[in-house]
Amino acid sequence: MMLRKAGFAEIAAALLQNLRKNTPYPCYDAVPDNALSPLLYAEVVGKRDTSSKTMFKEVFTVHIHAIAAPSDARTEVYQMIQAVEEAMTEDLILPEYVQNVLQTETGVQSFQKDETNEWHAVIGYEVMVCYGYKMKI
């Protein structure tokens, strides 16, 4: 039996769809040179097998970057983090052959002021997907 697994592109597409639908910010996979902040961009940075005795599973690690407009105040980036957290309470819509088992925030991975005077936060998530049950034949 051939098992169809989700790829990075499918997880990223579902993530971008969720953020575009549920936040007021422009969301990118690759930020254009002329894009103005505030903005979000998302990246799938890893995956690992977490299969159990009964199920085929993987966990994808995702980073969502929130970049606020240039300012000394952190208020906007705080609002952006909250908007992302609220958006991610809605399950990602994945292809039919993949079931979204769990998506969990792993916290703010970094928080800094860039050389452009923009506050930049990276919010981490793990998305666990299931491909089906193992069966004895």
Tab-separated table of C-alpha atoms in Angstrom:
chain	number	residue	atom	x	y	z
A	1	MET	CA	0.000	0.000	0.000
A	2	MET	CA	1.363	3.399	-0.985
A	3	LEU	CA	1.080	6.091	1.661
A	4	ARG	CA	0.588	9.679	0.440
A	5	LYS	CA	2.292	12.098	2.829
A	6	ALA	CA	1.814	15.830	3.145
A	7	GLY	CA	4.694	17.978	1.984
A	8	PHE	CA	6.034	21.264	3.251
A	9	ALA	CA	4.194	23.127	0.448
A	10	GLU	CA	0.783	21.723	1.451
A	11	ILE	CA	1.249	22.626	5.111
A	12	ALA	CA	2.507	26.105	4.183
A	13	ALA	CA	-0.465	26.660	1.839
A	14	ALA	CA	-2.938	25.685	4.578
A	15	LEU	CA	-1.143	27.936	7.048
A	16	LEU	CA	-1.177	30.929	4.693
A	17	GLN	CA	-4.852	30.346	3.894
A	18	ASN	CA	-5.685	30.370	7.620
A	19	LEU	CA	-3.683	33.539	8.338
A	20	ARG	CA	-5.064	35.402	5.310
A	21	LYS	CA	-8.625	34.496	6.284
A	22	ASN	CA	-8.333	35.207	10.014
A	23	THR	CA	-5.954	38.167	10.372
A	24	PRO	CA	-6.048	41.689	8.929
A	25	TYR	CA	-2.395	41.544	7.833
A	26	PRO	CA	-0.906	40.666	4.450
A	27	CYS	CA	0.619	37.167	4.676
A	28	TYR	CA	3.467	35.873	2.545
A	29	ASP	CA	5.481	32.769	1.827
A	30	ALA	CA	8.229	34.978	0.423
A	31	VAL	CA	8.103	38.674	1.257
A	32	PRO	CA	8.340	40.900	-1.853
A	33	ASP	CA	11.077	43.554	-1.777
A	34	ASN	CA	8.525	46.375	-1.870
A	35	ALA	CA	6.199	44.966	0.839
A	36	LEU	CA	5.351	47.404	3.596
A	37	SER	CA	5.009	46.405	7.227
A	38	PRO	CA	3.017	45.393	9.168
A	39	LEU	CA	3.032	41.926	7.612
A	40	LEU	CA	3.195	38.233	8.399
A	41	TYR	CA	5.195	35.537	6.708
A	42	ALA	CA	5.142	31.845	7.397
A	43	GLU	CA	7.631	29.054	6.932
A	44	VAL	CA	7.638	25.332	7.561
A	45	VAL	CA	11.039	24.690	9.104
A	46	GLY	CA	11.008	20.976	9.840
A	47	LYS	CA	9.161	17.719	10.289
A	48	ARG	CA	9.649	14.541	12.239
A	49	ASP	CA	8.009	11.152	12.311
A	50	THR	CA	5.869	10.517	15.395
A	51	SER	CA	4.172	7.315	14.270
A	52	SER	CA	2.756	5.161	16.998
A	53	LYS	CA	2.017	1.454	17.157
A	54	THR	CA	-1.363	2.090	15.539
A	55	MET	CA	-1.061	5.275	13.434
A	56	PHE	CA	1.186	6.882	10.804
A	57	LYS	CA	1.855	10.432	12.089
A	58	GLU	CA	4.235	13.324	11.525
A	59	VAL	CA	4.762	16.661	13.251
A	60	PHE	CA	5.577	19.741	11.163
A	61	THR	CA	7.358	22.662	12.835
A	62	VAL	CA	6.127	26.046	11.655
A	63	HIS	CA	7.347	29.599	12.286
A	64	ILE	CA	5.121	32.615	11.748
A	65	HIS	CA	6.974	35.927	11.567
A	66	ALA	CA	5.113	39.065	12.669
A	67	ILE	CA	6.787	42.270	11.535
A	68	ALA	CA	5.313	45.540	12.816
A	69	ALA	CA	5.612	48.959	11.206
A	70	PRO	CA	8.735	50.900	12.236
A	71	SER	CA	8.279	52.255	15.754
A	72	ASP	CA	9.868	52.327	19.174
A	73	ALA	CA	6.594	51.070	20.687
A	74	ARG	CA	5.927	47.335	20.876
A	75	THR	CA	2.122	47.678	20.901
A	76	GLU	CA	1.578	46.725	17.260
A	77	VAL	CA	3.730	43.601	17.382
A	78	TYR	CA	1.902	42.511	20.547
A	79	GLN	CA	-1.402	42.918	18.691
A	80	MET	CA	-0.026	40.932	15.766
A	81	ILE	CA	1.046	38.069	18.050
A	82	GLN	CA	-2.443	37.985	19.538
A	83	ALA	CA	-4.047	37.996	16.068
A	84	VAL	CA	-1.872	35.040	15.022
A	85	GLU	CA	-2.692	33.131	18.212
A	86	GLU	CA	-6.413	33.687	17.675
A	87	ALA	CA	-6.188	32.707	13.983
A	88	MET	CA	-4.368	29.500	14.873
A	89	THR	CA	-7.192	28.360	17.161
A	90	GLU	CA	-8.933	27.403	13.908
A	91	ASP	CA	-7.756	24.078	12.482
A	92	LEU	CA	-5.729	24.201	9.274
A	93	ILE	CA	-7.612	22.840	6.275
A	94	LEU	CA	-5.453	20.071	4.834
A	95	PRO	CA	-5.886	17.757	1.811
A	96	GLU	CA	-8.390	14.902	2.260
A	97	TYR	CA	-5.725	12.216	2.671
A	98	VAL	CA	-4.298	14.009	5.740
A	99	GLN	CA	-5.999	14.503	9.071
A	100	ASN	CA	-5.004	17.430	11.277
A	101	VAL	CA	-4.688	15.788	14.689
A	102	LEU	CA	-3.302	18.678	16.722
A	103	GLN	CA	-1.789	22.112	16.283
A	104	THR	CA	0.023	23.535	19.270
A	105	GLU	CA	1.756	26.832	19.892
A	106	THR	CA	5.333	26.372	21.059
A	107	GLY	CA	5.635	30.028	22.029
A	108	VAL	CA	7.395	33.130	20.825
A	109	GLN	CA	10.748	31.843	19.561
A	110	SER	CA	12.385	35.243	19.185
A	111	PHE	CA	11.522	38.887	19.698
A	112	GLN	CA	13.777	41.646	18.450
A	113	LYS	CA	13.977	45.057	16.860
A	114	ASP	CA	15.384	44.813	13.336
A	115	GLU	CA	17.828	47.327	11.857
A	116	THR	CA	14.833	48.817	9.993
A	117	ASN	CA	13.321	49.854	13.384
A	118	GLU	CA	10.590	47.195	12.961
A	119	TRP	CA	9.696	44.898	15.864
A	120	HIS	CA	9.939	41.278	14.702
A	121	ALA	CA	8.436	38.337	16.582
A	122	VAL	CA	8.606	34.680	15.569
A	123	ILE	CA	5.752	32.515	16.857
A	124	GLY	CA	6.298	28.755	16.748
A	125	TYR	CA	3.716	26.032	16.148
A	126	GLU	CA	3.722	22.293	15.751
A	127	VAL	CA	1.142	20.688	13.474
A	128	MET	CA	0.579	16.950	13.981
A	129	VAL	CA	-0.952	15.126	11.040
A	130	CYS	CA	-2.148	11.551	10.636
A	131	TYR	CA	-2.093	9.543	7.426
A	132	GLY	CA	-4.077	6.556	8.657
A	133	TYR	CA	-4.118	3.554	10.881
A	134	LYS	CA	-1.683	0.655	10.720
A	135	MET	CA	-3.348	-2.669	10.002
A	136	LYS	CA	-2.232	-6.250	10.270
A	137	ILE	CA	-2.979	-8.349	7.211
